[in-house]
Short mmCIF file of C-alpha atoms in Angstrom, two decimals:
data_model
loop_
_atom_site.label_atom_id
_atom_site.label_comp_id
_atom_site.label_asym_id
_atom_site.label_seq_id
_atom_site.Cartn_x
_atom_site.Cartn_y
_atom_site.Cartn_z
CA UNK A 1 121.36 101.53 94.72
CA UNK A 2 122.63 99.54 91.79
CA UNK A 3 125.22 101.24 89.64
CA UNK A 4 124.36 102.34 86.13
CA UNK A 5 127.19 100.27 84.68
CA UNK A 6 125.78 97.11 86.20
CA UNK A 7 122.48 97.69 84.42
CA UNK A 8 123.97 97.53 80.92
CA UNK A 9 123.89 93.98 79.48
CA UNK A 10 126.92 94.59 77.22
CA UNK A 11 129.40 97.32 76.36
CA UNK A 12 128.16 100.10 74.15
CA UNK A 13 129.00 99.22 70.56
CA UNK A 14 131.19 101.43 68.44
CA UNK A 15 129.30 103.67 66.04
CA UNK A 16 128.93 101.53 62.86
CA UNK A 17 129.18 104.64 60.72
CA UNK A 18 132.65 105.51 62.04
CA UNK A 19 135.51 104.62 59.74
CA UNK A 20 138.47 102.47 60.89
CA UNK A 21 140.76 105.36 60.03
CA UNK A 22 138.85 107.69 62.36
CA UNK A 23 138.89 105.09 65.13
CA UNK A 24 142.66 104.75 64.82
CA UNK A 25 143.04 108.52 64.84
CA UNK A 26 141.09 108.98 68.08
CA UNK A 27 143.36 106.46 69.81
CA UNK A 28 146.57 108.13 68.70
CA UNK A 29 148.74 110.09 71.20
CA UNK A 30 148.71 113.08 68.87
CA UNK A 31 144.90 113.25 68.98
CA UNK A 32 144.86 112.89 72.77
CA UNK A 33 147.47 115.59 73.29
CA UNK A 34 145.63 118.00 71.00
CA UNK A 35 142.13 117.45 72.44
CA UNK A 36 142.69 116.86 76.16
CA UNK A 37 144.01 119.35 78.66
CA UNK A 38 144.61 118.77 82.33
CA UNK A 39 143.42 121.16 84.98
CA UNK A 40 144.91 121.35 88.47
CA UNK A 41 142.50 120.87 91.32
CA UNK A 42 142.31 123.34 94.15
CA UNK A 43 142.29 122.13 97.72
CA UNK A 44 139.34 124.23 98.87
CA UNK A 45 135.81 125.18 97.85
CA UNK A 46 133.81 122.97 95.54
CA UNK A 47 136.85 120.92 94.62
CA UNK A 48 137.53 119.60 98.09
CA UNK A 49 136.21 116.19 97.07
CA UNK A 50 139.38 115.48 95.04
CA UNK A 51 142.41 113.76 96.52
CA UNK A 52 145.31 116.18 96.79
CA UNK A 53 147.19 116.67 93.53
CA UNK A 54 144.55 114.90 91.47
CA UNK A 55 143.67 116.44 88.13
CA UNK A 56 140.71 115.96 85.82
CA UNK A 57 141.11 115.42 82.11
CA UNK A 58 138.88 117.97 80.40
CA UNK A 59 138.07 117.17 76.75
CA UNK A 60 138.18 120.40 74.76
CA UNK A 61 137.85 121.40 71.16
CA UNK A 62 140.73 123.69 70.23
CA UNK A 63 138.47 125.39 67.67
CA UNK A 64 136.10 126.57 70.43
CA UNK A 65 137.68 129.55 72.13
CA UNK A 66 134.91 129.63 74.73
CA UNK A 67 135.83 126.24 76.17
CA UNK A 68 137.39 126.66 79.58
CA UNK A 69 138.58 123.91 81.91
CA UNK A 70 136.71 123.78 85.20
CA UNK A 71 137.22 122.00 88.48
CA UNK A 72 134.38 119.56 89.19
CA UNK A 73 134.55 117.49 92.38
CA UNK A 74 134.54 113.73 92.28
CA UNK A 75 132.43 112.78 95.29
CA UNK A 76 132.37 109.69 97.41
CA UNK A 77 129.02 108.09 98.15
CA UNK A 78 129.00 109.58 101.65
CA UNK A 79 129.70 113.04 100.24
CA UNK A 80 126.86 112.62 97.73
CA UNK A 81 124.45 111.73 100.53
CA UNK A 82 125.63 114.70 102.60
CA UNK A 83 125.10 117.09 99.69
CA UNK A 84 121.68 115.60 98.99
CA UNK A 85 120.78 116.19 102.63
CA UNK A 86 121.92 119.81 102.42
CA UNK A 87 119.99 120.32 99.19
CA UNK A 88 116.88 118.82 100.80
CA UNK A 89 117.17 121.12 103.81
CA UNK A 90 117.41 124.12 101.50
CA UNK A 91 114.04 123.23 99.94
CA UNK A 92 111.93 125.18 102.45
CA UNK A 93 113.10 123.02 105.32
CA UNK A 94 112.81 119.75 103.44
CA UNK A 95 109.80 117.74 102.35
CA UNK A 96 107.43 115.57 104.39
CA UNK A 97 108.49 112.26 102.81
CA UNK A 98 108.16 109.67 105.56
CA UNK A 99 108.89 106.32 103.90
CA UNK A 100 109.69 104.91 100.48
CA UNK A 101 109.62 101.40 99.07
CA UNK A 102 111.72 100.42 96.07
CA UNK A 103 111.70 96.99 94.47
CA UNK A 104 115.17 97.80 93.09
CA UNK A 105 116.65 97.64 96.58
CA UNK A 106 113.95 95.33 97.87
CA UNK A 107 112.98 97.29 100.96
CA UNK A 108 111.68 100.41 102.69
CA UNK A 109 113.71 103.43 103.76
CA UNK A 110 112.73 106.32 106.02
CA UNK A 111 115.78 108.39 105.01
CA UNK A 112 114.67 111.07 102.49
CA UNK A 113 118.17 111.21 100.98
CA UNK A 114 117.92 107.51 100.11
CA UNK A 115 114.57 107.95 98.34
CA UNK A 116 116.07 107.85 94.85
CA UNK A 117 115.45 106.24 91.45
CA UNK A 118 118.00 104.90 88.96
CA UNK A 119 118.48 107.44 86.19
CA UNK A 120 118.29 104.67 83.59
CA UNK A 121 114.82 103.65 84.74
CA UNK A 122 112.66 103.97 81.63
CA UNK A 123 110.01 105.76 83.68
CA UNK A 124 112.55 108.56 84.25
CA UNK A 125 113.93 109.13 80.77
CA UNK A 126 111.12 107.73 78.57
CA UNK A 127 108.02 108.25 80.70
CA UNK A 128 107.26 104.52 80.57
CA UNK A 129 105.48 104.22 83.88
CA UNK A 130 102.08 104.52 85.53
CA UNK A 131 101.08 105.72 88.98
CA UNK A 132 98.23 106.19 91.39
CA UNK A 133 97.49 107.74 94.78
CA UNK A 134 95.46 106.77 97.82
CA UNK A 135 94.48 109.05 100.69
CA UNK A 136 95.64 108.18 104.21
CA UNK A 137 92.92 109.41 106.54
CA UNK A 138 92.88 108.83 110.30
CA UNK A 139 95.09 105.73 109.96
CA UNK A 140 93.11 104.17 107.10
CA UNK A 141 93.80 103.93 103.38
CA UNK A 142 90.75 105.29 101.60
CA UNK A 143 89.76 103.45 98.40
CA UNK A 144 93.09 101.59 98.26
CA UNK A 145 91.65 98.65 96.34
CA UNK A 146 89.85 100.89 93.86
CA UNK A 147 93.05 102.81 93.15
CA UNK A 148 95.02 99.57 92.99
CA UNK A 149 92.68 98.16 90.35
CA UNK A 150 93.12 101.32 88.31
CA UNK A 151 96.93 101.21 88.35
CA UNK A 152 96.83 97.57 87.29
CA UNK A 153 94.62 98.53 84.34
CA UNK A 154 96.98 101.37 83.50
CA UNK A 155 100.00 99.03 83.68
CA UNK A 156 98.29 96.61 81.29
CA UNK A 157 97.55 99.41 78.84
CA UNK A 158 101.18 100.60 79.09
CA UNK A 159 102.45 97.02 78.55
CA UNK A 160 104.23 96.95 81.91
CA UNK A 161 104.43 93.48 83.45
CA UNK A 162 103.82 93.34 87.18
CA UNK A 163 106.92 92.78 89.33
CA UNK A 164 104.71 90.99 91.89
CA UNK A 165 101.18 89.66 92.05
CA UNK A 166 98.35 91.95 93.11
CA UNK A 167 98.19 90.81 96.73
CA UNK A 168 101.94 91.22 97.20
CA UNK A 169 101.77 94.76 95.82
CA UNK A 170 98.86 95.51 98.16
CA UNK A 171 100.78 94.15 101.16
CA UNK A 172 103.87 96.21 100.26
CA UNK A 173 101.80 99.39 100.03
CA UNK A 174 100.13 98.86 103.39
CA UNK A 175 103.43 97.96 105.06
CA UNK A 176 105.11 101.10 103.66
CA UNK A 177 102.40 103.25 105.24
CA UNK A 178 102.73 101.27 108.48
CA UNK A 179 106.49 101.86 108.67
CA UNK A 180 105.99 105.57 107.98
CA UNK A 181 103.71 106.01 110.99
CA UNK A 182 101.65 108.46 108.92
CA UNK A 183 97.97 108.69 109.86
CA UNK A 184 97.01 111.59 107.59
CA UNK A 185 98.59 112.10 104.20
CA UNK A 186 98.85 110.31 100.89
CA UNK A 187 100.39 107.17 99.46
CA UNK A 188 101.70 107.53 95.91
CA UNK A 189 103.00 104.55 93.99
CA UNK A 190 104.40 103.73 90.55
CA UNK A 191 104.83 100.72 88.28
CA UNK A 192 107.71 101.21 85.89
CA UNK A 193 109.30 99.46 82.91
CA UNK A 194 112.38 99.47 85.13
CA UNK A 195 116.08 100.30 84.77
CA UNK A 196 118.30 98.88 82.07
CA UNK A 197 119.57 101.37 79.51
CA UNK A 198 118.83 104.69 77.81
CA UNK A 199 117.32 103.28 74.63
CA UNK A 200 113.73 103.67 73.49
CA UNK A 201 112.58 100.07 73.89
CA UNK A 202 112.56 98.50 77.38
CA UNK A 203 113.62 95.14 75.89
CA UNK A 204 116.95 95.31 77.76
CA UNK A 205 115.35 96.15 81.12
CA UNK A 206 115.74 92.92 83.14
CA UNK A 207 112.73 93.55 85.39
CA UNK A 208 109.93 96.01 85.99
CA UNK A 209 109.87 98.08 89.17
CA UNK A 210 107.50 99.15 91.93
CA UNK A 211 108.05 102.34 93.92
CA UNK A 212 105.89 103.83 96.67
CA UNK A 213 106.24 106.88 98.88
CA UNK A 214 104.29 108.17 101.89
CA UNK A 215 103.78 111.93 102.09
CA UNK A 216 102.59 113.57 105.28
CA UNK A 217 99.80 116.03 104.63
CA UNK A 218 97.22 117.66 106.85
CA UNK A 219 93.70 116.96 105.67
CA UNK A 220 92.52 120.55 105.76
CA UNK A 221 89.40 120.84 103.62
CA UNK A 222 88.94 124.19 101.89
CA UNK A 223 85.30 124.58 100.81
CA UNK A 224 85.84 128.04 99.30
CA UNK A 225 84.75 128.38 95.69
CA UNK A 226 87.40 128.83 92.99
CA UNK A 227 87.75 130.09 89.44
CA UNK A 228 88.63 127.85 86.48
CA UNK A 229 89.50 128.64 82.88
CA UNK A 230 89.19 126.76 79.60
CA UNK A 231 92.55 125.20 78.83
CA UNK A 232 94.19 125.98 75.48
CA UNK A 233 96.67 123.11 75.94
CA UNK A 234 95.60 120.17 73.74
CA UNK A 235 93.99 117.35 75.66
CA UNK A 236 95.61 113.92 75.51
CA UNK A 237 94.15 111.38 73.05
CA UNK A 238 91.64 109.16 74.83
CA UNK A 239 93.99 106.14 74.80
CA UNK A 240 96.43 108.08 76.95
CA UNK A 241 93.91 110.18 78.89
CA UNK A 242 92.24 107.03 80.25
CA UNK A 243 95.64 105.67 81.37
CA UNK A 244 97.18 107.23 84.48
CA UNK A 245 100.73 107.40 83.15
CA UNK A 246 103.60 109.61 84.28
CA UNK A 247 103.39 111.56 81.00
CA UNK A 248 101.91 114.65 82.65
CA UNK A 249 103.52 117.44 80.62
CA UNK A 250 100.15 118.50 79.08
CA UNK A 251 98.68 118.52 82.60
CA UNK A 252 101.56 120.62 83.91
CA UNK A 253 101.28 123.15 81.07
CA UNK A 254 97.51 123.37 81.56
CA UNK A 255 97.96 124.05 85.26
CA UNK A 256 100.66 126.66 84.61
CA UNK A 257 98.40 128.40 82.11
CA UNK A 258 95.55 128.48 84.65
CA UNK A 259 97.75 129.89 87.40
CA UNK A 260 99.09 132.56 85.04
CA UNK A 261 95.47 133.65 84.51
CA UNK A 262 94.76 133.75 88.24
CA UNK A 263 92.68 130.58 88.17
CA UNK A 264 92.73 127.43 90.27
CA UNK A 265 92.75 124.97 87.36
CA UNK A 266 92.13 124.58 83.65
CA UNK A 267 89.21 122.68 82.14
CA UNK A 268 89.82 120.56 79.07
CA UNK A 269 87.33 120.01 76.27
CA UNK A 270 87.42 116.78 74.26
CA UNK A 271 87.90 116.57 70.50
CA UNK A 272 84.15 117.02 69.97
CA UNK A 273 83.98 120.13 72.14
CA UNK A 274 82.33 118.47 75.16
CA UNK A 275 83.51 119.15 78.71
CA UNK A 276 86.24 116.64 79.65
CA UNK A 277 88.27 117.07 82.86
CA UNK A 278 90.81 119.16 84.76
CA UNK A 279 94.58 118.58 84.84
CA UNK A 280 94.36 116.24 87.85
CA UNK A 281 90.71 116.16 88.79
CA UNK A 282 87.29 115.42 87.36
CA UNK A 283 84.51 117.95 86.98
CA UNK A 284 80.78 117.75 87.68
CA UNK A 285 77.72 119.98 87.46
CA UNK A 286 74.34 120.35 89.07
CA UNK A 287 71.81 121.31 86.41
CA UNK A 288 68.15 122.22 86.64
CA UNK A 289 66.02 120.18 84.27
CA UNK A 290 62.35 121.15 84.41
CA UNK A 291 62.53 122.17 88.02
CA UNK A 292 64.42 119.02 89.08
CA UNK A 293 68.13 118.98 89.84
CA UNK A 294 70.53 116.44 88.38
CA UNK A 295 74.20 115.74 89.09
CA UNK A 296 76.02 115.15 85.81
CA UNK A 297 79.63 114.25 84.96
CA UNK A 298 81.44 113.74 81.65
CA UNK A 299 81.66 110.17 80.41
CA UNK A 300 84.78 108.25 81.40
CA UNK A 301 85.49 106.79 77.96
CA UNK A 302 87.78 109.68 76.94
CA UNK A 303 89.12 110.83 80.31
CA UNK A 304 90.58 109.33 83.47
CA UNK A 305 88.11 107.29 85.47
CA UNK A 306 88.35 109.18 88.74
CA UNK A 307 87.98 107.07 91.88
CA UNK A 308 86.73 110.03 93.91
CA UNK A 309 84.34 111.04 91.14
CA UNK A 310 82.90 107.53 90.89
CA UNK A 311 82.56 107.33 94.66
CA UNK A 312 80.75 110.67 94.65
CA UNK A 313 78.28 109.29 92.10
CA UNK A 314 77.59 106.38 94.43
CA UNK A 315 77.15 108.67 97.45
CA UNK A 316 74.90 110.98 95.43
CA UNK A 317 72.34 108.18 95.32
CA UNK A 318 71.53 109.12 98.92
CA UNK A 319 70.59 112.60 97.69
CA UNK A 320 68.49 111.01 94.97
CA UNK A 321 66.73 108.81 97.51
CA UNK A 322 66.23 111.86 99.75
CA UNK A 323 64.55 113.79 96.94
CA UNK A 324 67.29 116.44 96.63
CA UNK A 325 68.38 115.15 93.22
CA UNK A 326 66.37 113.50 90.49
CA UNK A 327 69.39 111.66 89.08
CA UNK A 328 73.18 111.32 89.22
CA UNK A 329 74.71 110.22 85.92
CA UNK A 330 77.48 110.53 83.32
CA UNK A 331 76.71 112.07 79.93
CA UNK A 332 78.03 114.41 77.24
CA UNK A 333 78.09 117.99 78.56
CA UNK A 334 78.36 121.05 76.34
CA UNK A 335 80.26 124.14 77.46
CA UNK A 336 77.02 126.11 77.25
CA UNK A 337 75.20 123.70 79.57
CA UNK A 338 78.15 123.66 81.95
CA UNK A 339 78.34 127.42 82.21
CA UNK A 340 74.55 127.67 82.74
CA UNK A 341 74.65 125.08 85.54
CA UNK A 342 73.42 125.90 89.04
CA UNK A 343 76.61 124.42 90.51
CA UNK A 344 80.03 123.25 89.32
CA UNK A 345 82.61 121.27 91.24
CA UNK A 346 86.05 119.65 90.96
CA UNK A 347 86.56 116.10 92.30
CA UNK A 348 89.78 114.20 93.02
CA UNK A 349 92.04 112.73 95.68
CA UNK A 350 93.93 116.02 95.99
CA UNK A 351 90.91 118.32 96.24
CA UNK A 352 88.17 115.90 97.38
CA UNK A 353 85.24 118.09 96.26
CA UNK A 354 85.90 121.78 95.55
CA UNK A 355 83.19 124.25 94.47
CA UNK A 356 83.70 126.29 91.30
CA UNK A 357 82.03 129.69 91.26
CA UNK A 358 83.46 131.11 88.01
CA UNK A 359 84.44 129.57 84.64
CA UNK A 360 86.32 131.98 82.39
CA UNK A 361 84.20 135.15 82.64
CA UNK A 362 80.98 133.29 83.45
CA UNK A 363 79.72 133.27 87.04
CA UNK A 364 78.36 129.82 87.96
CA UNK A 365 74.89 129.91 89.53
CA UNK A 366 74.67 132.76 92.02
CA UNK A 367 78.45 132.95 92.42
CA UNK A 368 78.41 131.11 95.74
CA UNK A 369 79.22 127.57 96.87
CA UNK A 370 76.18 125.46 96.04
CA UNK A 371 74.16 123.32 98.48
CA UNK A 372 74.55 120.03 96.57
CA UNK A 373 78.32 120.51 96.40
CA UNK A 374 78.42 121.08 100.16
CA UNK A 375 76.28 118.02 100.85
CA UNK A 376 78.40 115.82 98.61
CA UNK A 377 81.57 116.96 100.39
CA UNK A 378 79.93 116.18 103.73
CA UNK A 379 78.94 112.70 102.51
CA UNK A 380 82.46 112.05 101.22
CA UNK A 381 84.09 113.07 104.51
CA UNK A 382 81.64 110.90 106.42
CA UNK A 383 82.47 108.03 104.06
CA UNK A 384 86.20 108.52 104.71
CA UNK A 385 85.50 108.12 108.42
CA UNK A 386 82.91 105.34 108.40
CA UNK A 387 83.00 103.42 105.11
CA UNK A 388 83.16 99.59 105.18
CA UNK A 389 86.51 97.73 104.82
CA UNK A 390 85.96 97.36 101.08
CA UNK A 391 86.50 101.12 100.86
CA UNK A 392 88.46 101.97 104.01
CA UNK A 393 91.48 99.71 104.67
CA UNK A 394 93.02 99.79 108.18
CA UNK A 395 96.79 100.24 108.51
CA UNK A 396 98.50 98.25 111.29
CA UNK A 397 100.82 100.63 113.17
#
């Protein structure tokens, strides 16, 4: 990993508001003696990373009586990796991260401790990055190209130049999955403004970055109906909601609020009061219009254009052709119409299609998983197993 110092194009300039007299004072021996104390380093415990007899200069303010010198180890790179490994093992036995690609190092690693990002990457400290996810199912990448097109659109909206052309990015993603050996899981990948400094603008970032990670995950489908609640967290403005950026704090807070209320997820309403989306999934309804059923979803002009949701609309045409639905479409949906629907469902790469049987205090339909929701899930799973190469990309292992 490149060092942080190497990423800075020039030394940090002196504060222009500082006076020459103050600058001279801070360099004087008297100032140093009065503001710096030295603490001996013990030879055991957390301080064992120090060479024997070494001491750390601890900057203190004599006016702050609470300031106490402390012994902080200075670690070698091997000691850092060892501690990262121990920390990883303490996280419930580690995490199923099988392979990671980083354009910063220009390769793939299968060592979880080496799956790191530079702290000065603008995606880390400014949120200037976009991401996407593709399902790995039975050794195939499901809807890889559809997800890839979406991240490229998001990168353009976020003004992130591509580090490689589209086909090179696609090849890197497939090869990362191949190296991982994962046949069931997910591939998550990011395009970032890249490392460079800790300023607001990425103008000093020499190049953008691509990261990808393969996460092992059993594809256990849970068809049990869940409860959702109306989110009180403000929805993102449409310009940001339609871009899949890493700025997910509103999504996180919405999910935390839902869990605190004993619900599976929160449902956002747009600025006009129409049904919008969940924190990381789309929503759809089956409504009864004059004795005929229709599958309806919110329009995608103010929310994220879900790849799974759009695929479900395509697959729903089979139910239309079979006479089980009159139509499958996107439209404005009021809360009243949504709560009166015969069926409600969540759609996304993480949930596939999940029935909703309660929204706030309102029971949806008869309070059971609906037949159209079940049929759509069946069609989606069949599609994941048998779709053409334009949807289902083989991974060479």
